[in-house]
Short mmCIF file of C-alpha atoms and ligand atoms in Angstrom, two decimals:
data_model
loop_
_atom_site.label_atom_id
_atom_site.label_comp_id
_atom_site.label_asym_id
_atom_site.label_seq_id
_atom_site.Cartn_x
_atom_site.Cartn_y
_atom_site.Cartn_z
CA UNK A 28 -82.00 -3.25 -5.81
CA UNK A 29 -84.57 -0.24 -5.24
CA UNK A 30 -84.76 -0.14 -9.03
CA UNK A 31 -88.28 1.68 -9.34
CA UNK A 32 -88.90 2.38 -5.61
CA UNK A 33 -90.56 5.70 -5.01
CA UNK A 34 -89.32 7.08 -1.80
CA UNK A 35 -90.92 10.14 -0.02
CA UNK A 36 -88.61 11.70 2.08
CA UNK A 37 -89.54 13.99 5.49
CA UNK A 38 -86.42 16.08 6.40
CA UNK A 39 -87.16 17.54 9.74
CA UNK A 40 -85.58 20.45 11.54
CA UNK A 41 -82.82 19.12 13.05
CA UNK A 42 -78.73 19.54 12.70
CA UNK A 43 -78.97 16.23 11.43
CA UNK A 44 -80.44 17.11 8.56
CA UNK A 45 -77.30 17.54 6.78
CA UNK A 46 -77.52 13.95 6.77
CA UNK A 47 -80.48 13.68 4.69
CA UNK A 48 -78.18 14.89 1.56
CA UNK A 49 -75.73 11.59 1.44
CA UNK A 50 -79.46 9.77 2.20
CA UNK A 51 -80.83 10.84 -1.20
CA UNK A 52 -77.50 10.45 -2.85
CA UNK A 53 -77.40 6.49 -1.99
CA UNK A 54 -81.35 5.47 -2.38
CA UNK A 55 -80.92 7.34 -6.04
CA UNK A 56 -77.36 5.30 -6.65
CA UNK A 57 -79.58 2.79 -6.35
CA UNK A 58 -82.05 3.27 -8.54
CA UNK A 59 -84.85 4.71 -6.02
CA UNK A 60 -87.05 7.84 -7.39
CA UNK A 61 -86.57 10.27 -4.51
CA UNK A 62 -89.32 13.09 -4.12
CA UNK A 63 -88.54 15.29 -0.59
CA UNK A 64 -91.06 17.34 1.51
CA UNK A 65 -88.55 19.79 3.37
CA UNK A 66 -90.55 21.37 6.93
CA UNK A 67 -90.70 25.45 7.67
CA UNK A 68 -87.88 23.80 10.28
CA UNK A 69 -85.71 21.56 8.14
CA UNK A 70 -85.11 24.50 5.79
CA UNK A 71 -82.93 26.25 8.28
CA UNK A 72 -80.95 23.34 8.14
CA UNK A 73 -80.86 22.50 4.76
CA UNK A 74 -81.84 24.04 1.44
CA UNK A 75 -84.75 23.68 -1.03
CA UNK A 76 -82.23 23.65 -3.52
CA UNK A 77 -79.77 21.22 -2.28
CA UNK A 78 -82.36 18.80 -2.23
CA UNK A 79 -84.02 19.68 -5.30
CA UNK A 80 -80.49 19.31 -7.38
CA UNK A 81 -80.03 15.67 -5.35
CA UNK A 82 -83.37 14.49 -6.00
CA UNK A 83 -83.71 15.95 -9.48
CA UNK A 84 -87.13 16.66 -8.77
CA UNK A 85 -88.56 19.90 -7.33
CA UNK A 86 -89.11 20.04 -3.23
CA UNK A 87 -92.22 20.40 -1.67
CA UNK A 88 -92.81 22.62 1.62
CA UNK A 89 -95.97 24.16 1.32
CA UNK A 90 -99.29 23.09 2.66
CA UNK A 91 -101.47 26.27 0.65
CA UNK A 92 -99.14 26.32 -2.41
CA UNK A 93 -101.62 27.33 -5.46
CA UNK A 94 -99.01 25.52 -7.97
CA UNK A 95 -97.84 22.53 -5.79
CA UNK A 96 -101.74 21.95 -5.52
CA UNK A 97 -102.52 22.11 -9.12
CA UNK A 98 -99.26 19.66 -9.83
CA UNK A 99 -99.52 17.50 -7.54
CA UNK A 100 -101.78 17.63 -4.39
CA UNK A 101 -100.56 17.01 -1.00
CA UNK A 102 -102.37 13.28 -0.85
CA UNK A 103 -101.34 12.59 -4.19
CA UNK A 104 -97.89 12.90 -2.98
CA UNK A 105 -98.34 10.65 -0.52
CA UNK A 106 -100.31 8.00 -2.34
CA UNK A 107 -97.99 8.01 -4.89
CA UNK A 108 -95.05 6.55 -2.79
CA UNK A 109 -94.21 3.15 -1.72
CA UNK A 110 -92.30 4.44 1.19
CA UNK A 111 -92.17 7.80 3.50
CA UNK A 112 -89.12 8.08 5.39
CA UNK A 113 -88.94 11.08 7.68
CA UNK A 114 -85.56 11.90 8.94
CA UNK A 115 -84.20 13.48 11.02
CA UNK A 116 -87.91 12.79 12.79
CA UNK A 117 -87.31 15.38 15.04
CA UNK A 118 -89.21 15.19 18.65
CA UNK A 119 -91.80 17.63 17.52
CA UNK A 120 -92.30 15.41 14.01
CA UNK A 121 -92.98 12.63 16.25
CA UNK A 122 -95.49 13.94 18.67
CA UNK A 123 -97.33 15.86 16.43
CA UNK A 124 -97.06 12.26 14.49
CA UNK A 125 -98.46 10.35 17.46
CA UNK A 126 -101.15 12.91 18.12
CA UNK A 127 -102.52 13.23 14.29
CA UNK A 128 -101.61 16.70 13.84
CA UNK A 129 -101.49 17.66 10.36
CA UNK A 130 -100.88 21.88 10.46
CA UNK A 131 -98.21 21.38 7.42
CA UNK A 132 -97.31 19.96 4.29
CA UNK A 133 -94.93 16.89 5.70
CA UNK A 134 -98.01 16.35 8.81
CA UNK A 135 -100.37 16.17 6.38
CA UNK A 136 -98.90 13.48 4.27
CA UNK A 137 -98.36 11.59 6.74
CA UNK A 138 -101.69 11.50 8.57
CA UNK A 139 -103.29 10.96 4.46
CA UNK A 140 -100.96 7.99 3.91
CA UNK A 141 -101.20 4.74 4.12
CA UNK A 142 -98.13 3.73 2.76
CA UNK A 143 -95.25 2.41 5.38
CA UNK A 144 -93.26 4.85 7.29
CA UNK A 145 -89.99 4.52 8.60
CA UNK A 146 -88.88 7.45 11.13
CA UNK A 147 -84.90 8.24 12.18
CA UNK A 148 -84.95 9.99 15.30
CA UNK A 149 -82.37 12.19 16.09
CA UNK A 150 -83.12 14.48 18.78
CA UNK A 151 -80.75 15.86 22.42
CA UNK A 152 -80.41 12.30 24.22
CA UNK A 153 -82.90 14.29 27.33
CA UNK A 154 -85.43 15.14 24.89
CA UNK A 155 -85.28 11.42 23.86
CA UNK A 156 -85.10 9.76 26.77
CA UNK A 157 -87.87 11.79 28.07
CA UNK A 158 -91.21 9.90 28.99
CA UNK A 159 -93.43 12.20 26.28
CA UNK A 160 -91.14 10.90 24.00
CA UNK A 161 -90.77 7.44 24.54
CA UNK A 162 -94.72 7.32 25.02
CA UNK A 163 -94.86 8.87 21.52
CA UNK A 164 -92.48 6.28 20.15
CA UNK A 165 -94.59 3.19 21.91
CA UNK A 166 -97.52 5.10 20.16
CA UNK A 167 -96.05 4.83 16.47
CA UNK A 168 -93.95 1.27 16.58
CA UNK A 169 -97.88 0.20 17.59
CA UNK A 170 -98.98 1.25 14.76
CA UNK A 171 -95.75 -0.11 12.57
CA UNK A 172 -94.11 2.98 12.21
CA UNK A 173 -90.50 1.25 11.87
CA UNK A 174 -87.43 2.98 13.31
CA UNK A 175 -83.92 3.23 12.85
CA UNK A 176 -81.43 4.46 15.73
CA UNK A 177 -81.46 6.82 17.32
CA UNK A 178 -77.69 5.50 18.33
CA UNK A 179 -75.25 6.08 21.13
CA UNK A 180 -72.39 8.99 20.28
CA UNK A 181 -71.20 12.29 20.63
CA UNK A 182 -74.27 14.60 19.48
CA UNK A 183 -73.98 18.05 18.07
CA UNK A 184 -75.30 19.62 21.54
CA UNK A 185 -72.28 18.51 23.06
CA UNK A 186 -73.79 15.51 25.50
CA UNK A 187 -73.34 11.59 24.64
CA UNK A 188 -75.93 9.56 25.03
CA UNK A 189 -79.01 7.70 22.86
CA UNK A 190 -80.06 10.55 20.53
CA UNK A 191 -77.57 10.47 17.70
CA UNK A 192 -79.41 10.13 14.08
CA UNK A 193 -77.81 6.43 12.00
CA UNK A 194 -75.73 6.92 9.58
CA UNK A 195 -77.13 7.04 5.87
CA UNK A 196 -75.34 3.70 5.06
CA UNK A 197 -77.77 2.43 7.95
CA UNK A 198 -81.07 3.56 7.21
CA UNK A 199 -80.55 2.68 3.54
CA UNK A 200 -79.63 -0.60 4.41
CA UNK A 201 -83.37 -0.91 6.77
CA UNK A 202 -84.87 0.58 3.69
CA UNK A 203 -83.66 -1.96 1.22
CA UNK A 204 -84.50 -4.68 4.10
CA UNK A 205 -87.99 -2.98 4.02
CA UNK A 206 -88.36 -4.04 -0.11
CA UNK A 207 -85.92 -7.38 0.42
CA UNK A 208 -88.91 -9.59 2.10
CA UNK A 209 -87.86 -12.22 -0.35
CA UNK A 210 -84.33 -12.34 1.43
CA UNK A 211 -83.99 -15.83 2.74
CA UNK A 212 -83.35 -14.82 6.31
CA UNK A 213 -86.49 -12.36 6.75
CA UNK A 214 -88.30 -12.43 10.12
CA UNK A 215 -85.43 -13.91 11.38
CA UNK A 216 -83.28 -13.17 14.41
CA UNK A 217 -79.50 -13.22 14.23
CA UNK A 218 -77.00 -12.85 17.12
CA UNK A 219 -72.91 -12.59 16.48
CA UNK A 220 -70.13 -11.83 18.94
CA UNK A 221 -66.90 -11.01 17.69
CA UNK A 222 -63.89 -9.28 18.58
CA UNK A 223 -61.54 -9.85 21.88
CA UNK A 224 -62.70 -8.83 24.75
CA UNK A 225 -60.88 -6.81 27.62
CA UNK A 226 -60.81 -8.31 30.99
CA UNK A 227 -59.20 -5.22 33.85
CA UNK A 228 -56.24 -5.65 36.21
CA UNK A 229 -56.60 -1.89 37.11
CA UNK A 230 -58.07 0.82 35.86
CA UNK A 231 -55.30 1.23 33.18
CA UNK A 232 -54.23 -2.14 32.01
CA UNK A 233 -56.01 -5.27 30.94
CA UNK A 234 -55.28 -8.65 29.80
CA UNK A 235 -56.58 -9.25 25.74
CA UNK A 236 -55.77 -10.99 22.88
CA UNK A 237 -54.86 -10.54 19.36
CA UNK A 238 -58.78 -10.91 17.88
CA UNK A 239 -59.20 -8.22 15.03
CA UNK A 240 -63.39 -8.89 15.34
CA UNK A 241 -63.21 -8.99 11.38
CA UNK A 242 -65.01 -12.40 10.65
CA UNK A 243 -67.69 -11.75 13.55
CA UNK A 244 -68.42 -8.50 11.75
CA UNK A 245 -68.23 -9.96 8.62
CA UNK A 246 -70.75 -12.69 9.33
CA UNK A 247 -72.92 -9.86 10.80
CA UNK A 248 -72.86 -7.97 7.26
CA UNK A 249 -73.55 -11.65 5.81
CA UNK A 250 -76.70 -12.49 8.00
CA UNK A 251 -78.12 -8.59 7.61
CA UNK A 252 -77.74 -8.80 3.83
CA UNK A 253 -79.82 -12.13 3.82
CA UNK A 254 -82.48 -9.80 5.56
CA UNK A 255 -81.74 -11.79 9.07
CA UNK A 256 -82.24 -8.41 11.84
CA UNK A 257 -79.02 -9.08 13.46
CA UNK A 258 -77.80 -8.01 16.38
CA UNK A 259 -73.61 -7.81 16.99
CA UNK A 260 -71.97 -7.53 20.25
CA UNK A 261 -68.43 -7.04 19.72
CA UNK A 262 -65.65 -6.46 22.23
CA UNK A 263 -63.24 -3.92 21.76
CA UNK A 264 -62.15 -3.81 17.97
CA UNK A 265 -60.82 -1.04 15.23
CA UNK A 266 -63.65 -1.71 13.05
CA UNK A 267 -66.83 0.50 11.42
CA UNK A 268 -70.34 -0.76 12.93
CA UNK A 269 -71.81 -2.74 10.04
CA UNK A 270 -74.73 -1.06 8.00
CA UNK A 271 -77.71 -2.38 8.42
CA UNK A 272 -76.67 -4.26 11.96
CA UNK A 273 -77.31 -3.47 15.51
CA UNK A 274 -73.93 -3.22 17.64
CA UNK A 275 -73.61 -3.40 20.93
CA UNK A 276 -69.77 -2.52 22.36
CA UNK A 277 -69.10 -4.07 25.31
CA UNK A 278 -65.41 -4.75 27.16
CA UNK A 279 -65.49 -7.88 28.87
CA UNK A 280 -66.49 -10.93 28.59
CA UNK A 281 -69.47 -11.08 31.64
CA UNK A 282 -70.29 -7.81 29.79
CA UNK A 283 -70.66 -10.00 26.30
CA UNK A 284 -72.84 -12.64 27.80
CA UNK A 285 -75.37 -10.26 29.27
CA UNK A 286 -75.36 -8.15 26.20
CA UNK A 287 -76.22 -11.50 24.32
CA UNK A 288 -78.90 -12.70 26.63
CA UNK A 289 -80.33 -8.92 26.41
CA UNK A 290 -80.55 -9.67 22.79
CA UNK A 291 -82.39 -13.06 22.98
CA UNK A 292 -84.61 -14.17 21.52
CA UNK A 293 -82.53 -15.49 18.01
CA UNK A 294 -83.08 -18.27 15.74
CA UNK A 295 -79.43 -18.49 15.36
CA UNK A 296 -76.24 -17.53 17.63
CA UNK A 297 -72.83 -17.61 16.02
CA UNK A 298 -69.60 -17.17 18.88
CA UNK A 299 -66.90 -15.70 16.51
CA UNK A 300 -65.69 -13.43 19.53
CA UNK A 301 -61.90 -14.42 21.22
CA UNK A 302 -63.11 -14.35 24.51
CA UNK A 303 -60.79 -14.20 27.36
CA UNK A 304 -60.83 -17.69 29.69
CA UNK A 305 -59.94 -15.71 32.49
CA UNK A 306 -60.36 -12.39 34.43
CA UNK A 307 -58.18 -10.96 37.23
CA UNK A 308 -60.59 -12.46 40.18
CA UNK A 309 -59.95 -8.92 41.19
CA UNK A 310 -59.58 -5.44 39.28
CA UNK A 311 -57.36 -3.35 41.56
CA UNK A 312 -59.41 0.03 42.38
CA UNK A 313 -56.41 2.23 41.70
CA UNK A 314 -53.42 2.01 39.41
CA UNK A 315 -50.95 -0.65 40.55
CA UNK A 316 -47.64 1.43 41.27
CA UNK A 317 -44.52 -0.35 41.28
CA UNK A 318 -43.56 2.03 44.62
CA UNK A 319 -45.43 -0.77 46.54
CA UNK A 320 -43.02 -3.48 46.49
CA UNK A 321 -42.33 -6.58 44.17
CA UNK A 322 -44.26 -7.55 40.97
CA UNK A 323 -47.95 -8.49 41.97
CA UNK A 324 -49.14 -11.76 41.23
CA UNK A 325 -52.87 -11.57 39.88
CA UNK A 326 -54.82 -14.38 40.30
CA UNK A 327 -57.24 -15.38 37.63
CA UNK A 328 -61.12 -16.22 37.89
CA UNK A 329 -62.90 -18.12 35.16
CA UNK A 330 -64.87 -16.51 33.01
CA UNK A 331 -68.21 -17.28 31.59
CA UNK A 332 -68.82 -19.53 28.23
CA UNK A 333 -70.61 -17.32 26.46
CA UNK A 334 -71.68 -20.15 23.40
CA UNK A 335 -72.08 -22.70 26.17
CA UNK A 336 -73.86 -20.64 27.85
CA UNK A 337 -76.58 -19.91 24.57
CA UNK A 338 -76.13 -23.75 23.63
CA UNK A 339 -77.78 -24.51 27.13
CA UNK A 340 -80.47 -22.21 27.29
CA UNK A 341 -84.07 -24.09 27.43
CA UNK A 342 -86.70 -22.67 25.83
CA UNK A 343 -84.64 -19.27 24.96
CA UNK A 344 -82.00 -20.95 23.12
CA UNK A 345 -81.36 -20.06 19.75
CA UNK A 346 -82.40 -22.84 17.34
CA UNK A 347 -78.88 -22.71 15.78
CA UNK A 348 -75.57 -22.27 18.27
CA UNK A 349 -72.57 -22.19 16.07
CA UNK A 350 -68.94 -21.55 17.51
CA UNK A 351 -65.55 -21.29 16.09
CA UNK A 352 -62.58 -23.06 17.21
CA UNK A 353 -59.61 -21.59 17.17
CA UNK A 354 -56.72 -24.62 17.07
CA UNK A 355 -53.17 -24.58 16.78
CA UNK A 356 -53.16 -28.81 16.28
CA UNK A 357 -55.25 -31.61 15.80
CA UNK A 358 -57.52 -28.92 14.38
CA UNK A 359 -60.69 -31.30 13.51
CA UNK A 360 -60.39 -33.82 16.45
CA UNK A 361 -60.10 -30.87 18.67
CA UNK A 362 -62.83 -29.36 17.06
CA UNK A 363 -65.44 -32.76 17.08
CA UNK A 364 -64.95 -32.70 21.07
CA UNK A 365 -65.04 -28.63 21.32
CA UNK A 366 -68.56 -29.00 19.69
CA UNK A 367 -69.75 -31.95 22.55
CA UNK A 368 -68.67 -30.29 25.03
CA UNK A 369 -69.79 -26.46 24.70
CA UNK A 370 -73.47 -28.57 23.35
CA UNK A 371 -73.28 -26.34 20.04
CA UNK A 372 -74.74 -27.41 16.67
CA UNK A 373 -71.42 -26.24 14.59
CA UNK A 374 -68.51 -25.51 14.65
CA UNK A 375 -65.86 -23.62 12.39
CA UNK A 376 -62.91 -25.11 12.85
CA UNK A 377 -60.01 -22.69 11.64
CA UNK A 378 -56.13 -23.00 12.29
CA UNK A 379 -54.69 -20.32 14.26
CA UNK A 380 -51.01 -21.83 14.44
CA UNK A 381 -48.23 -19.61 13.66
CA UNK A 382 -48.10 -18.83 10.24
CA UNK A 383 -51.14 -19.31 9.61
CA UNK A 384 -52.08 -16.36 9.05
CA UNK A 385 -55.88 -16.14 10.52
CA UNK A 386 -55.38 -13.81 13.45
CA UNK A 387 -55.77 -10.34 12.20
CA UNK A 388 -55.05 -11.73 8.53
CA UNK A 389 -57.60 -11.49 5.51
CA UNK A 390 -58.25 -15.47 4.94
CA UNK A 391 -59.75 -18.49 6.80
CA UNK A 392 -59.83 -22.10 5.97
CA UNK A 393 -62.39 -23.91 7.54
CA UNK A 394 -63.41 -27.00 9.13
CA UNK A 395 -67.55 -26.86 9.39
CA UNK A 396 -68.18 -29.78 11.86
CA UNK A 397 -71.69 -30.83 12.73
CA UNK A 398 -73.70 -33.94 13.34
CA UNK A 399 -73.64 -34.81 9.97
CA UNK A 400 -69.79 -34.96 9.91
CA UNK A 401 -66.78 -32.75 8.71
CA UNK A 402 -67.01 -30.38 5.57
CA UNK A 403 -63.27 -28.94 4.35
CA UNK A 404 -63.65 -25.65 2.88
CA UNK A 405 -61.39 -24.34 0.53
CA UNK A 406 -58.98 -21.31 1.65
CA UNK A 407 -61.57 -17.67 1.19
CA UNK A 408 -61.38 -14.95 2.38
CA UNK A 409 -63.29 -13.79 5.74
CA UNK A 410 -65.76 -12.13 3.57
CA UNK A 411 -66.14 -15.16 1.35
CA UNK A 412 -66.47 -17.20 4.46
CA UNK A 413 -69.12 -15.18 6.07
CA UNK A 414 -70.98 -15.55 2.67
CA UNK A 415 -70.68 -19.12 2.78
CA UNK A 416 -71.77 -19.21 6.43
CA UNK A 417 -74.77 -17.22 5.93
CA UNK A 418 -75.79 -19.32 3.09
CA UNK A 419 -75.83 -22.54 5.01
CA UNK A 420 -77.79 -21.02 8.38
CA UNK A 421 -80.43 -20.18 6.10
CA UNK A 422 -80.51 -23.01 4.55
CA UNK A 423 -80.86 -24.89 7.94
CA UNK A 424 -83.30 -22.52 9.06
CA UNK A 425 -85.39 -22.86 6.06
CA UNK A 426 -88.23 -19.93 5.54
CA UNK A 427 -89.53 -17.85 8.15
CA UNK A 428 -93.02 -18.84 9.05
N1 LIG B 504 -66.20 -18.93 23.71
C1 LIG B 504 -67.14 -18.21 24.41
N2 LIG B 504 -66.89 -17.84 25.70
C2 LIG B 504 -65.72 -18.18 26.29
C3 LIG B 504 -64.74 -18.90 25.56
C4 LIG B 504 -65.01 -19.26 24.28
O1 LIG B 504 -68.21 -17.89 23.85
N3 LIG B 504 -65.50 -17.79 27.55
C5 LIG B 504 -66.53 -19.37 22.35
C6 LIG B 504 -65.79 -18.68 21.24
O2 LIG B 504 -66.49 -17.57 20.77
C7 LIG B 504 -65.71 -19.78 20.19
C8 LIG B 504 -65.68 -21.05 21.00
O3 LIG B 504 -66.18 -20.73 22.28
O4 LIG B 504 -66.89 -19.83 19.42
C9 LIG B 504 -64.37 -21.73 21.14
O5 LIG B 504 -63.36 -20.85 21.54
P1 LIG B 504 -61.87 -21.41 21.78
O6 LIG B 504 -61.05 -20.29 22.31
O7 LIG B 504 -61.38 -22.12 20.58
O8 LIG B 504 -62.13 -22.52 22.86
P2 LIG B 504 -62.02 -22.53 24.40
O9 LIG B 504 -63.36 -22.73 24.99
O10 LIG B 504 -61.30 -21.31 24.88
O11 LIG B 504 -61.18 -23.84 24.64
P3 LIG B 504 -59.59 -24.08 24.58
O12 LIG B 504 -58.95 -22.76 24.89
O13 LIG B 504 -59.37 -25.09 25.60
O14 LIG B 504 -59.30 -24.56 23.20
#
C-alpha cells in the first residue's frame, strides 16, 4: 500500500539506530522507494553500507559533498520526498530541529522541506522527560511534526522509563496511516479494553479470570487498520502490543477505568475486557502467612463498570459504547437487558458456556444486539469478528468531518 511512496529517512545517533535497518526493510516490502541521510552520529551506530545495500540506493551524509551536490543537491533531496522520517530523532536532532539549526546534511533538509515529517524519539527516559525536551517536542507537534513513541521499556542505558524508540512494525504502521487518509475511520478516535484484569489480596496473589485479551486486541488491530487512532488498555494478558495502536497496561480494574477516561475523548468505546466484579475491599499490606491462624475470609468490594461508566458520560461520552456479553444461557435475552441496563448502544453477545470454546479459544459466534434488533453472526474467527466489527462502527460513524 506505499506502492510509489518516496520516503526520506533521518537515522540519528542513537543505539536505536539498529532499528532503522528492519524500518527500511518493511517500507521497501511494501513497495516504498527508500532514500536515507545517515548523521556524522548515526554512523557510529550504523553503517553507510548497511543502509545503502537495504535501500538500494546510495546514502547521503555530507553537507559539502562535491558529487552528492552535482547528483542530487541537498534541497532536491528533500523536495523530492513525500515523507521525511527521522529516527531514532535523537534529543540533539530535535532541538537543533526546534531551533532551525541546519549545520549538516540531515538539519538542512529538514529546515528546506516542506514535506511532512514524522520524528521517533528514542533518547535516556531523563533526557526525555527533561523540560528542554518536552518544550522542544511542544515546539514541533505545533508545527505538525507527528510522533511516534517514545514507549515505556527497558532501554539500552539500563533505566525503564518513557524513552524507548517503537518498534519498526509501529512506525510503519503511522506511516502507512500517514498515506491511508482515505481509510474510513480517519480522524477518528477509538478506545478498546481487553484482557482480565487483576484485582490484589496481597502483594503476591490476586483474584482473575480466564480472559486471553485476544478479541480486545484484535478489534484494536481492526479499528487501527481502518485508520481509527486507537487507543487499547488491556489488563494483564500474554499478548504483543498491536502495531499501529497505543497500549496502555494496567492491572486492575479502577486502574482500567481511569486509564480509559485518560484516553477520552473517542467517537467510539468498545468493553471487550473480563473485568473483575469484585476486589478484596482490602489488599493485605504483607503476604498472608498461614502461621496466623485459620483460612482468612476476604471480603469483596464492588468494582467499577467500566462501559457503564463511558455509556453515562455527558458531553465526554463516546458517540458509540459497545460491550460484550459474556453468557452461559439465555444468551440474547440476557444480552437485550445487559445492553438497558449498562445504557450501551451494542452489544456482542457471545456464549461462554462450557464447551464453547470462546474463552482463550480462536472463534466467536455472535449476537450484535442494538436498537434496531438482534443480528446472528455466523461462527468466525476473533480476527474475522474484529473485521466485521470494525466494518459496522464505521459504518455507524459515517466520515470524519
Ligand atoms: N464490564 C465493565 N466493567 C465491569 C464489568 C463489566 O466494563 N466492572 C463490561 C465488559 O467489558 C463487557 C460488559 O461489561 O463489555 C459485560 O460484561 P459481563 O461480564 O458479561 O457482564 P456483567 O456486568 O459482569 O454482568 P453479569 O456478570 O451479571 O452477567
Amino acid at each position: 500500500m506505499l506502492h510509489g511512496k518516496r520516503i526520506l529517512l533521518i537515522v540519528g545517533g542513537g543505539i536505536a539506530a539498529y532499528k532503522s535497518l528492519g524500518l527500511v526493510r518493511l517500507l521497501r516490502e511494501r513497495g516504498a522507494r527508500v532514500r536515507a541521510i545517515l548523521t556524522a552520529a548515526g554512523a557510529e551506530f550504523v553503517t553507510p553500507l548497511s543502509l545503502s545495500v537495504l535501500t538500494g540506493d546510495k546514502v547521503y551524509g555530507e553537507l559539502f559533498s562535491l558529487t552528492d551536490e552535482a547528483e542530487m543537491g541537498h534541497i532536491e533531496l528533500s523536495r523530492d520526498a513525500d515523507l521525511l522520517v527521522v529516527v531514532p530523532a535523537t534529543a540533539d536532532l530535535l532541538a537543533k530541529m526546534a531551533g532551525g539549526l541546519a549545520g549538516d546534511l540531515a538539519t538542512t533538509a529538514m529546515l528546506a522541506t516542506d514535506k511532512p515529517v514524522i520524528a521517533v524519539p528514542a533518547m535516556n527516559v531523563r533526557m526525555w522527560l527533561h523540560a528542554a525536551t518536552q518544550a522542544n517536542i511542544e515546539t514541533l507537534s505545533v508545527r505538525g511534526i507527528g510522533f511516534v513513541g517514545p514507549v515505556d521499556g527497558d532501554m539500552a542505558c539500563g533505566e525503564l522509563g518513557p524513552g524507548r524508540m517503537a518498534e519498526p512494525a509501529d512506525i510503519l504502521a503511522a506511516v502507512e496511516a500517514h498515506f491511508n487518509t482515505a481509510a474510513p475511520l480517519a480522524g477518528r478516535r477509538a478506545l478498546v479494553t481487553s484482557g482480565p484484569t487483576h484485582e490484589p489480596i496481597d502483594p503476591v496473589r490476586y483474584i482473575a479470570n480466564r480472559s486471553s485479551g485476544r478479541q480486545g486486541y484484535a478489534i484494536a488491530a481492526a479499528l487501527a487498520r481502518l485508520g481509527a487512532s486507537t487507543t487499547l488498555v488491556s489488563g494483564p494478558t500474554r499478548l504483543a502490543d498491536p502495531a499501529g495502536v497505543t497500549v496502555v497496561h494496567v492491572e486492575t480494574a479502577r486502574e482500567m477505568l481511569a486509564a480509559c477516561e485518560a484516553a477520552l475523548p473517542a467517537d467510539v468505546a468498545v468493553c471487550a475486557a473480563a473485568v473483575a466484579d469484585w476486589r478484596p475491599a482490602e489488599a493485605a499490606g504483607q503476604k498472608l502467612k498461614k502461621s496466623c491462624g485459620a483460612a482468612p475470609t476476604i471480603a469483596l468490594a464492588e468494582n467499577p463498570d467500566v462501559l457503564a461508566t463511558l455509556a453515562g458520560l455527558g458531553n465526554s461520552r463516546p458517540r458509540l459504547v459497545i460491550g460484550f456479553a459474556a453468557e452461559t444461557e439465555k444468551i440474547v435475552e440476557h444480552a437485550v437487558a445487559k445492553r438497558a441496563r449498562k445504557g450501551c448502544d451494542w452489544i456482542l453477545a457471545n456464549d461462554v458456556s462450557e464447551g464453547s470454546g470462546t474463552f482463550g479459544g480462536a472463534d466467536n459466534t455472535i449476537h450484535l444486539v442494538s436498537a434496531e434488533g438482534v443480528e446472528d453472526w455466523p461462527c468466525l474467527s476473533k480476527d474475522a469478528v474484529a473485521e466485521r466489527l470494525a466494518g459496522c462502527i464505521a459504518a455507524a460513524l459515517g466520515t470524519a468531518a
